[in-house]
Amino acid sequence: MIPPVVELRGVSKTYGEVTALAGADLVVERGELLAIVGPSGSGKSTLLNIMGTLGRPTAGTVLVDGHDIDGLGDRRLSALRAGHIGFVFQSFHLAPGVPALDAVADGLLYGGRPRARRRRLAEEALRRVGLGHRLYNEPHQLSGGEKQRVAIARAVAGEPALLLADEPTGALDSRSGAAVMELLRELHGGGTAVVVITHDRDIAASLPREVRIKDGRIAHDSRLEVVV
Ligand SMILES: Nc1ncnc2c1ncn2[C@@H]1O[C@H](COP(=O)(O)OP(=O)(O)O)[C@@H](O)[C@H]1O
Ligand SMILES: [Mg+2]
C-alpha cells in the first residue's frame, strides 16, 4: 500500500499559553488537491508548517510518506522534507537581487545534484510555469504574479510529492491570483498533491476537497462527509 503523503494524528501545538492546534487529524493522499480555510488566527499556518515538518508538534504524530518524524533527527528530517515537500508563501520569499534561474536552482541545493543539473532542472521548472522568458530577471523586475510563479517553480523543481501553499494568492490581484490557481491545478494534474490555504471562499469551494479549521481544530473535512 502506498502511504499518504502526509498524515497528522491528534496533533497539537502550543506556543506558551497559546494553543494554535488542538488535536488535529488530517490525511492527505498522493495526488490530492485540497483547500484549508478558516478565520485569521485559527491555526492554518501552524497546520501547514507542521504538515511540512518546518515545526514539530507539541503532541501527536506526524507521518511523511509513512515515516514518523518523531524518530528523525533534524538532519534526516531536513533531507526527508527536501525530497518530498515544496513550499509557497503569500510573500514569495524571494531574495532581492537574485535572478529567477538562480533562485530556483538554489532551491535544489539540498538534493546533492551537480550545479549544471540544478540549473537545467531550474530552467525546466521556470518554463513549466510560463517564465522561460524571465530566467535572468530579478524580483524587482517581475510582477507579483510572476514572482509567485518563480516561487512555485522553486517549490516544484525537485518534483516533490506534496506542495504546500500558504495563501498563495493573498498578495495578488484577482487576475494574477487566478493564473496562480490555474498553475496549481496543472501541477495537481501532473500528479503532485497540492494543499492550498486560502481566505477566498470561491477558491476553496472550487477545489475537490475542503478542510475547515476553527480554534485549532478541524471543524469540517469534506472528504469525511457521511451521506445519511
Ligand atoms: N511562533 C509563534 N509564537 C507564538 N504564537 C504563535 C506563533 N505562531 C502562531 N502563533 C499563534 O497561534 C495561533 C494560530 O496562528 P496561525 O497558525 O498563524 O493562524 P492562521 O494562519 O490561521 O492565521 C494564533 O493565535 C497565533 O498568534
Ligand atoms: Mg496564516
XYZ file of N, CA and C and ligand atoms in Angstrom:
712
model
N 0.841 -1.204 0.000
C 0.000 0.000 0.000
C 0.874 1.250 0.000
N 0.472 2.243 -0.777
C 1.233 3.498 -0.812
C 0.787 4.367 0.363
N 1.734 4.801 1.195
C 1.322 5.624 2.346
C 0.853 7.009 1.876
N 0.031 7.688 2.706
C -0.348 9.069 2.405
C 0.904 9.945 2.308
N 0.827 11.055 1.570
C 1.976 11.967 1.519
C 2.231 12.571 2.893
N 1.139 12.841 3.601
C 1.303 13.308 4.984
C 0.085 12.904 5.798
N 0.334 12.572 7.038
C -0.755 12.197 7.934
C -0.488 12.790 9.317
N -1.500 13.474 9.854
C -1.407 14.001 11.222
C -2.387 13.232 12.091
N -1.904 12.768 13.226
C -2.781 12.068 14.171
C -2.757 12.780 15.510
N -3.877 13.373 15.866
C -4.005 14.016 17.180
C -2.945 15.068 17.437
N -2.685 15.899 16.419
C -1.575 16.851 16.539
C -1.997 18.133 17.254
N -1.254 18.468 18.289
C -1.443 19.738 18.994
C -0.153 20.533 18.934
N -0.314 21.852 18.984
C 0.849 22.738 19.024
C 0.525 23.911 19.917
N 1.335 24.105 20.918
C 1.139 25.265 21.788
C 2.375 26.148 21.724
N 2.127 27.446 21.818
C 3.207 28.431 21.949
C 2.994 29.085 23.298
N 3.731 28.671 24.309
C 3.490 29.217 25.648
C 2.050 28.947 26.055
N 1.306 30.008 26.288
C -0.087 29.878 26.706
C -1.050 29.638 25.540
N -0.562 29.938 24.326
C -1.459 29.895 23.160
C -1.527 28.484 22.581
N -2.759 27.990 22.411
C -2.944 26.710 21.734
C -3.267 26.996 20.270
N -2.304 26.738 19.383
C -2.512 27.025 17.961
C -3.216 25.863 17.270
N -2.914 24.640 17.702
C -3.577 23.444 17.157
C -3.957 22.548 18.315
N -5.163 21.985 18.243
C -5.659 21.170 19.357
C -6.192 19.838 18.835
N -5.315 18.863 18.720
C -5.753 17.510 18.355
C -6.246 17.377 16.935
N -5.432 17.855 15.978
C -5.848 17.805 14.573
C -5.514 16.447 13.951
N -6.510 15.883 13.245
C -6.312 14.661 12.457
C -6.514 15.038 10.990
N -5.546 14.679 10.168
C -5.682 15.023 8.746
C -4.816 14.069 7.924
N -5.404 13.536 6.850
C -4.668 12.655 5.951
C -4.719 13.255 4.554
N -3.561 13.399 3.932
C -3.508 13.843 2.535
C -2.902 12.714 1.714
N -3.702 12.205 0.783
C -3.242 11.098 -0.057
C -2.456 11.632 -1.247
N -1.713 10.742 -1.878
C -0.963 11.107 -3.087
C -1.895 11.733 -4.119
N -1.449 12.838 -4.700
C -2.179 13.427 -5.825
C -3.445 14.174 -5.484
N -3.723 14.403 -4.199
C -4.936 15.157 -3.835
C -4.759 16.653 -4.087
N -5.894 17.360 -4.168
C -5.903 18.823 -4.221
C -6.948 19.293 -3.221
N -6.507 20.044 -2.205
C -7.473 20.464 -1.193
C -7.190 21.863 -0.675
N -8.265 22.471 -0.180
C -8.168 23.797 0.424
C -8.274 23.671 1.928
N -7.519 24.496 2.642
C -7.690 24.649 4.082
C -8.145 26.079 4.322
N -9.321 26.213 4.936
C -9.878 27.542 5.174
C -10.174 27.727 6.654
N -10.214 28.990 7.065
C -10.532 29.282 8.458
C -10.193 30.729 8.740
N -10.768 31.268 9.816
C -10.511 32.673 10.155
C -9.043 32.914 10.504
N -8.657 34.176 10.462
C -7.312 34.562 10.848
C -7.052 34.116 12.297
N -5.898 33.523 12.520
C -5.552 33.073 13.870
C -6.099 31.706 14.231
N -6.754 31.026 13.286
C -7.378 29.734 13.608
C -6.382 28.578 13.600
N -5.148 28.822 13.111
C -4.138 27.766 13.144
C -3.747 27.228 11.778
N -4.166 27.896 10.719
C -3.893 27.400 9.357
C -2.396 27.314 9.062
N -1.682 28.401 9.337
C -0.243 28.399 9.031
C 0.496 27.413 9.928
N 0.062 27.314 11.177
C 0.672 26.330 12.081
C 0.464 24.925 11.531
N -0.738 24.652 11.064
C -1.050 23.340 10.494
C -0.158 23.063 9.283
N -0.024 24.067 8.413
C 0.792 23.893 7.216
C 2.265 23.683 7.568
N 2.757 24.447 8.536
C 4.159 24.289 8.954
C 4.414 22.911 9.527
N 3.451 22.393 10.256
C 3.638 21.062 10.837
C 3.500 19.978 9.774
N 2.559 20.153 8.837
C 2.465 19.207 7.715
C 3.764 19.189 6.923
N 4.400 20.354 6.846
C 5.636 20.477 6.077
C 6.888 20.199 6.888
N 6.709 19.808 8.147
C 7.795 19.492 9.090
C 8.726 20.681 9.344
N 8.225 21.900 9.102
C 9.021 23.088 9.460
C 8.963 23.294 10.970
N 7.909 22.751 11.572
C 7.796 22.783 13.025
C 7.406 21.400 13.518
N 7.778 21.094 14.760
C 7.386 19.801 15.328
C 6.201 20.025 16.254
N 5.298 19.033 16.323
C 4.131 19.208 17.190
C 4.498 19.108 18.672
N 3.664 19.703 19.508
C 3.814 19.559 20.955
C 3.331 18.181 21.382
N 2.289 17.693 20.709
C 1.768 16.339 20.978
C 1.198 15.783 19.690
N 1.127 14.456 19.603
C 0.565 13.823 18.418
C 1.648 13.340 17.472
N 1.207 12.748 16.364
C 2.110 12.077 15.436
C 2.002 12.669 14.041
N 3.159 12.871 13.405
C 3.215 13.340 12.018
C 3.976 12.302 11.201
N 3.317 11.805 10.147
C 3.963 10.847 9.249
C 4.101 11.480 7.875
N 5.301 11.494 7.342
C 5.538 11.989 5.985
C 5.944 10.794 5.143
N 5.121 10.518 4.116
C 5.382 9.364 3.258
C 5.564 8.089 4.113
N 4.789 8.020 5.199
C 4.825 6.843 6.061
C 5.896 6.860 7.146
N 6.763 7.895 7.139
C 7.823 7.966 8.146
C 7.382 8.831 9.323
N 7.424 8.267 10.509
C 7.118 9.035 11.719
C 8.282 9.991 11.982
N 8.002 11.294 11.927
C 9.116 12.251 12.018
C 9.677 12.348 13.435
N 8.915 11.823 14.392
C 9.373 11.885 15.772
C 10.697 11.142 15.952
N 10.894 10.094 15.160
C 12.111 9.303 15.287
C 13.283 9.864 14.509
N 13.084 10.983 13.829
C 14.140 11.521 12.957
C 14.823 12.719 13.586
N 16.137 12.745 13.511
C 16.875 13.929 13.929
C 16.705 15.033 12.890
N 17.176 16.223 13.229
C 16.946 17.370 12.361
C 17.546 17.187 10.964
N 18.700 16.563 10.873
C 19.315 16.401 9.552
C 18.535 15.456 8.662
N 18.097 14.339 9.254
C 17.311 13.401 8.449
C 15.951 13.978 8.109
N 15.421 14.769 9.039
C 14.134 15.413 8.770
C 14.273 16.413 7.615
N 15.346 17.182 7.619
C 15.573 18.143 6.528
C 15.677 17.418 5.191
N 16.354 16.266 5.203
C 16.519 15.508 3.963
C 15.168 14.963 3.488
N 14.368 14.463 4.441
C 13.033 13.962 4.092
C 12.190 15.090 3.494
N 12.231 16.248 4.142
C 11.478 17.414 3.670
C 11.931 17.817 2.275
N 13.249 17.911 2.085
C 13.774 18.360 0.791
C 13.353 17.407 -0.328
N 13.238 16.132 -0.012
C 12.894 15.154 -1.036
C 11.405 15.045 -1.327
N 10.562 15.527 -0.416
C 9.125 15.268 -0.546
C 8.230 16.486 -0.636
N 8.695 17.634 -0.125
C 7.749 18.730 0.099
C 8.264 20.044 -0.482
N 7.390 20.754 -1.198
C 7.695 22.097 -1.678
C 6.774 23.102 -0.998
N 7.272 24.335 -0.828
C 6.507 25.375 -0.126
C 6.340 26.621 -0.984
N 5.154 27.213 -0.855
C 4.893 28.509 -1.473
C 4.223 29.384 -0.419
N 4.700 30.633 -0.281
C 4.150 31.532 0.731
C 3.540 32.776 0.072
N 2.653 33.409 0.817
C 1.980 34.608 0.317
C 2.979 35.664 -0.164
N 4.072 35.819 0.588
C 5.005 36.912 0.313
C 6.191 36.471 -0.550
N 6.054 35.364 -1.252
C 7.000 34.861 -2.265
C 8.327 34.333 -1.705
N 8.893 35.006 -0.702
C 10.189 34.594 -0.141
C 11.284 34.496 -1.203
N 11.406 35.534 -2.020
C 12.492 35.593 -2.998
C 13.500 36.636 -2.541
N 14.781 36.281 -2.558
C 15.816 37.219 -2.104
C 16.046 38.291 -3.164
N 16.149 39.564 -2.738
C 16.384 40.633 -3.701
C 17.714 40.436 -4.426
N 17.747 40.800 -5.693
C 18.998 40.748 -6.447
C 19.349 39.378 -7.005
N 18.527 38.378 -6.726
C 18.833 37.027 -7.214
C 17.959 36.714 -8.435
N 18.595 36.447 -9.590
C 17.816 36.134 -10.782
C 16.989 34.852 -10.602
N 15.878 34.784 -11.334
C 14.936 33.667 -11.180
C 15.628 32.313 -11.301
N 16.486 32.162 -12.304
C 17.142 30.870 -12.526
C 17.958 30.443 -11.306
N 18.673 31.401 -10.706
C 19.486 31.082 -9.518
C 18.600 30.768 -8.318
N 17.513 31.547 -8.168
C 16.613 31.322 -7.026
C 16.069 29.893 -7.073
N 15.674 29.452 -8.267
C 15.093 28.115 -8.399
C 16.178 27.052 -8.262
N 17.338 27.289 -8.887
C 18.441 26.311 -8.816
C 18.924 26.158 -7.376
N 19.007 27.278 -6.640
C 19.476 27.213 -5.251
C 18.512 26.424 -4.373
N 17.239 26.416 -4.758
C 16.253 25.625 -4.025
C 16.541 24.128 -4.094
N 17.388 23.733 -5.039
C 17.713 22.309 -5.218
C 19.023 21.922 -4.544
N 19.654 22.855 -3.848
C 20.975 22.602 -3.258
C 20.977 21.373 -2.363
N 19.862 21.160 -1.656
C 19.817 20.088 -0.686
C 19.913 18.702 -1.309
N 19.462 18.580 -2.546
C 19.377 17.259 -3.157
C 20.711 16.657 -3.571
N 21.799 17.427 -3.488
C 23.113 16.903 -3.821
C 23.357 16.743 -5.315
N 22.532 17.421 -6.144
C 22.758 17.329 -7.590
C 23.865 18.294 -8.000
N 24.632 17.926 -9.032
C 25.661 18.855 -9.518
C 25.036 20.149 -10.053
N 25.861 21.214 -10.073
C 25.366 22.549 -10.407
C 24.682 22.604 -11.775
N 25.310 21.992 -12.779
C 24.752 22.061 -14.132
C 23.377 21.408 -14.183
N 23.224 20.319 -13.434
C 21.931 19.618 -13.400
C 20.880 20.473 -12.681
N 21.307 21.123 -11.579
C 20.380 22.010 -10.861
C 19.867 23.108 -11.786
N 20.787 23.679 -12.563
C 20.383 24.787 -13.439
C 19.476 24.301 -14.565
N 19.736 23.084 -15.046
C 18.876 22.545 -16.100
C 17.471 22.287 -15.553
N 17.392 21.694 -14.362
C 16.078 21.445 -13.744
C 15.363 22.762 -13.453
N 16.122 23.772 -13.009
C 15.533 25.076 -12.691
C 14.941 25.707 -13.953
N 15.679 25.610 -15.051
C 15.181 26.193 -16.302
C 13.901 25.475 -16.742
N 13.916 24.150 -16.627
C 12.718 23.376 -16.990
C 11.522 23.795 -16.141
N 11.754 23.958 -14.832
C 10.654 24.329 -13.931
C 10.121 25.718 -14.283
N 11.032 26.649 -14.607
C 10.587 28.001 -14.966
C 9.811 27.976 -16.288
N 10.230 27.135 -17.204
C 9.459 27.008 -18.457
C 8.074 26.445 -18.178
N 8.022 25.459 -17.271
C 6.737 24.835 -16.921
C 5.751 25.867 -16.366
N 6.235 26.861 -15.623
C 5.327 27.868 -15.059
C 5.168 29.078 -15.983
N 5.654 28.943 -17.207
C 5.447 30.010 -18.196
C 6.425 31.153 -18.082
N 7.594 30.925 -17.482
C 8.559 32.008 -17.299
C 9.880 31.727 -18.019
N 9.807 31.003 -19.117
C 11.013 30.715 -19.889
C 11.688 31.978 -20.404
N 10.941 33.074 -20.486
C 11.486 34.352 -20.971
C 11.931 35.263 -19.820
N 11.917 34.749 -18.606
C 12.255 35.591 -17.442
C 13.379 34.968 -16.600
N 14.175 34.108 -17.214
C 15.177 33.347 -16.446
C 16.155 34.232 -15.696
N 16.512 35.358 -16.290
C 17.580 36.188 -15.708
C 17.038 37.427 -15.016
N 15.705 37.500 -14.859
C 15.124 38.653 -14.182
C 15.197 38.504 -12.671
N 15.479 39.638 -12.011
C 15.489 39.676 -10.549
C 14.075 40.028 -10.060
N 13.805 39.768 -8.760
C 12.438 40.009 -8.268
C 11.896 41.400 -8.605
N 12.751 42.444 -8.495
C 12.205 43.791 -8.727
C 11.830 44.025 -10.194
N 12.238 43.104 -11.061
C 11.877 43.232 -12.483
C 10.672 42.361 -12.843
N 10.050 41.767 -11.824
C 8.928 40.855 -12.078
C 7.657 41.384 -11.414
N 6.505 41.084 -12.014
C 5.220 41.418 -11.385
C 4.983 40.465 -10.210
N 3.986 40.789 -9.390
C 3.647 39.917 -8.262
C 3.321 38.505 -8.725
N 2.517 38.418 -9.779
C 2.126 37.096 -10.285
C 3.335 36.318 -10.783
N 4.262 37.032 -11.442
C 5.480 36.362 -11.925
C 6.349 35.915 -10.759
N 6.447 36.759 -9.737
C 7.235 36.366 -8.556
C 6.671 35.088 -7.943
N 5.347 35.028 -7.845
C 4.763 33.825 -7.249
C 5.013 32.609 -8.137
N 5.050 32.820 -9.457
C 5.329 31.680 -10.340
C 6.796 31.230 -10.205
N 7.711 32.171 -9.960
C 9.100 31.779 -9.672
C 9.126 30.932 -8.391
N 8.391 31.401 -7.384
C 8.360 30.665 -6.107
C 7.774 29.264 -6.312
N 6.775 29.159 -7.168
C 6.171 27.844 -7.438
C 7.174 26.967 -8.196
N 7.880 27.564 -9.161
C 8.909 26.799 -9.888
C 9.944 26.264 -8.911
N 10.365 27.119 -7.952
C 11.349 26.692 -6.955
C 10.777 25.540 -6.116
N 9.494 25.637 -5.783
C 8.877 24.612 -4.928
C 8.761 23.265 -5.633
N 8.615 23.284 -6.967
C 8.338 22.013 -7.657
C 9.507 21.501 -8.500
N 10.600 22.263 -8.560
C 11.725 21.857 -9.418
C 12.255 20.483 -9.042
N 12.217 20.147 -7.750
C 12.694 18.841 -7.293
C 11.622 17.768 -7.344
N 10.489 18.083 -7.986
C 9.372 17.138 -8.118
C 8.929 16.539 -6.790
N 8.518 17.391 -5.847
C 8.039 16.875 -4.559
C 6.680 16.193 -4.738
N 6.375 15.257 -3.847
C 5.056 14.610 -3.876
C 3.986 15.540 -3.325
N 4.418 16.528 -2.522
C 3.461 17.408 -1.834
C 3.887 18.863 -1.975
N 2.929 19.700 -2.414
C 3.162 21.139 -2.481
C 2.243 21.814 -1.478
N 2.826 22.588 -0.564
C 2.063 23.295 0.460
C 2.100 24.787 0.165
N 0.934 25.392 -0.003
C 0.867 26.805 -0.370
C 0.057 27.568 0.670
N 0.695 28.526 1.342
C 0.039 29.313 2.400
C -0.422 30.650 1.826
N -1.702 30.763 1.557
C -2.297 31.980 0.970
C -1.539 32.424 -0.280
N -1.368 31.547 -1.261
C -0.505 31.874 -2.406
C -1.034 33.025 -3.269
N -2.338 33.293 -3.178
C -2.897 34.380 -3.992
C -3.169 35.624 -3.150
N -2.810 35.567 -1.869
C -3.180 36.627 -0.933
C -2.607 37.993 -1.255
N -1.449 38.032 -1.939
C -0.820 39.324 -2.248
C -1.016 39.699 -3.716
N -1.892 38.985 -4.420
C -2.003 39.192 -5.870
C -3.355 39.786 -6.253
N -3.370 40.518 -7.372
C -4.656 40.965 -7.916
C -5.410 39.733 -8.408
N -6.705 39.883 -8.676
C -7.526 38.695 -8.917
C -7.094 37.957 -10.186
N -6.615 38.691 -11.188
C -6.217 38.023 -12.426
C -4.945 37.188 -12.220
N -3.941 37.767 -11.563
C -2.716 37.006 -11.285
C -3.013 35.845 -10.343
N -3.929 36.095 -9.394
C -4.312 35.045 -8.443
C -4.949 33.871 -9.178
N -5.810 34.183 -10.151
C -6.469 33.117 -10.918
C -5.430 32.336 -11.714
N -4.413 33.028 -12.249
C -3.366 32.341 -13.020
C -2.557 31.419 -12.119
N -2.296 31.872 -10.893
C -1.552 31.037 -9.939
C -2.377 29.799 -9.576
N -3.683 29.983 -9.359
C -4.541 28.823 -9.051
C -4.570 27.841 -10.223
N -4.624 28.390 -11.432
C -4.627 27.542 -12.626
C -3.347 26.700 -12.676
N -2.240 27.353 -12.355
C -0.950 26.655 -12.341
C -0.939 25.539 -11.283
N -1.486 25.835 -10.103
C -1.528 24.807 -9.054
C -2.389 23.625 -9.497
N -3.471 23.916 -10.212
C -4.313 22.830 -10.738
C -3.550 21.986 -11.752
N -2.761 22.666 -12.588
C -1.963 21.922 -13.574
C -0.971 20.988 -12.882
N -0.320 21.512 -11.836
C 0.645 20.687 -11.105
C -0.060 19.485 -10.479
N -1.236 19.726 -9.934
C -2.049 18.631 -9.390
C -2.375 17.628 -10.505
N -2.712 18.135 -11.684
C -2.997 17.260 -12.826
C -1.796 16.396 -13.182
N -0.604 16.915 -12.899
C 0.619 16.169 -13.181
C 0.967 15.173 -12.084
N 0.137 15.111 -11.022
C 0.328 14.075 -10.013
C 0.800 14.567 -8.657
N 1.085 15.877 -8.525
C 1.536 16.408 -7.234
C 0.329 16.617 -6.312
N 0.442 16.219 -5.058
C -0.584 16.584 -4.073
C -0.399 18.059 -3.731
N -1.501 18.825 -3.738
C -1.419 20.270 -3.507
C -2.382 20.665 -2.394
N -1.846 21.331 -1.377
C -2.655 21.845 -0.267
C -2.579 23.365 -0.302
N -3.743 24.012 -0.421
C -3.793 25.469 -0.539
C -4.530 26.060 0.653
N -3.843 26.867 1.431
C -4.528 27.651 2.462
C -5.078 28.894 1.795
N -6.345 29.173 2.036
C -6.918 30.359 1.399
C -7.997 30.999 2.259
N -8.129 32.308 2.099
C -9.237 33.053 2.692
C -10.413 33.103 1.732
N -10.115 32.757 0.468
C -11.066 33.003 -0.610
C -12.058 31.847 -0.702
N -13.282 32.105 -0.338
C -14.296 31.045 -0.283
C -14.551 30.452 -1.669
N -14.459 31.299 -2.706
C -14.696 30.785 -4.062
C -13.609 29.790 -4.447
N -12.354 30.139 -4.131
C -11.257 29.221 -4.426
C -11.474 27.913 -3.662
N -11.788 28.040 -2.370
C -11.960 26.840 -1.544
C -13.056 25.946 -2.105
N -14.172 26.572 -2.473
C -15.313 25.787 -2.947
C -15.029 25.149 -4.304
N -14.065 25.709 -5.043
C -13.781 25.191 -6.384
C -12.841 23.982 -6.344
N -12.271 23.679 -5.181
C -11.325 22.564 -5.112
C -12.055 21.278 -4.684
N -11.491 20.121 -5.043
C -12.190 18.855 -4.790
C -12.424 18.548 -3.312
N -11.603 19.109 -2.442
C -11.755 18.818 -1.008
C -11.522 20.092 -0.224
N -12.345 20.289 0.806
C -12.242 21.499 1.632
C -12.168 21.089 3.104
N -11.146 21.601 3.775
C -10.980 21.350 5.212
C -11.124 22.687 5.918
N -12.027 22.747 6.890
C -12.203 23.997 7.636
C -11.613 23.847 9.023
N -10.910 24.895 9.444
C -10.267 24.857 10.752
C -10.776 26.026 11.575
N -11.020 25.745 12.863
C -11.531 26.781 13.764
C -10.911 26.551 15.125
N -10.336 27.575 15.708
C -9.719 27.473 17.037
C -8.793 26.270 17.156
N -8.007 26.028 16.109
C -7.019 24.956 16.158
C -7.586 23.558 15.997
N -8.856 23.478 15.660
C -9.468 22.156 15.448
C -9.981 22.043 14.029
N -9.935 20.827 13.483
C -10.545 20.588 12.185
C -12.054 20.551 12.408
N -12.734 21.585 11.884
C -14.166 21.702 12.136
C -14.978 20.982 11.067
N -14.365 20.775 9.908
C -15.091 20.131 8.808
C -14.072 19.634 7.795
N -14.319 18.441 7.263
C -13.462 17.916 6.202
C -14.379 17.259 5.189
N -14.480 17.848 4.009
C -15.476 17.354 3.041
C -15.196 15.909 2.643
N -13.941 15.463 2.804
C -13.634 14.076 2.474
C -14.284 13.090 3.448
N -14.527 13.577 4.657
C -15.076 12.689 5.679
C -16.592 12.809 5.797
N -17.183 13.574 4.881
C -18.631 13.764 4.922
C -19.333 12.417 4.771
N -20.271 12.195 5.648
C -21.029 10.944 5.572
C -22.415 11.275 5.038
N -22.798 10.607 3.998
C -24.131 10.845 3.446
C -25.128 9.990 4.224
N -26.153 10.647 4.809
C -27.131 9.868 5.602
C -28.494 9.882 4.939
N 5.635 31.435 16.510
C 4.555 31.729 17.253
N 4.688 32.159 18.526
C 3.607 32.436 19.278
N 2.332 32.317 18.871
C 2.137 31.918 17.607
C 3.232 31.600 16.726
N 2.710 31.207 15.531
C 1.377 31.290 15.661
N 1.025 31.716 16.896
C -0.351 31.868 17.399
O -1.059 30.687 17.114
C -2.378 30.979 16.671
C -2.568 30.413 15.258
O -1.738 31.135 14.350
P -1.622 30.793 12.806
O -1.366 29.339 12.657
O -0.625 31.717 12.221
O -3.093 31.113 12.275
P -3.622 31.487 10.818
O -2.590 31.100 9.820
O -4.905 30.718 10.682
O -3.897 32.952 10.810
C -2.531 32.473 16.753
O -3.108 32.777 17.998
C -1.106 32.976 16.682
O -0.973 34.208 17.313
Mg -1.622 32.163 8.364
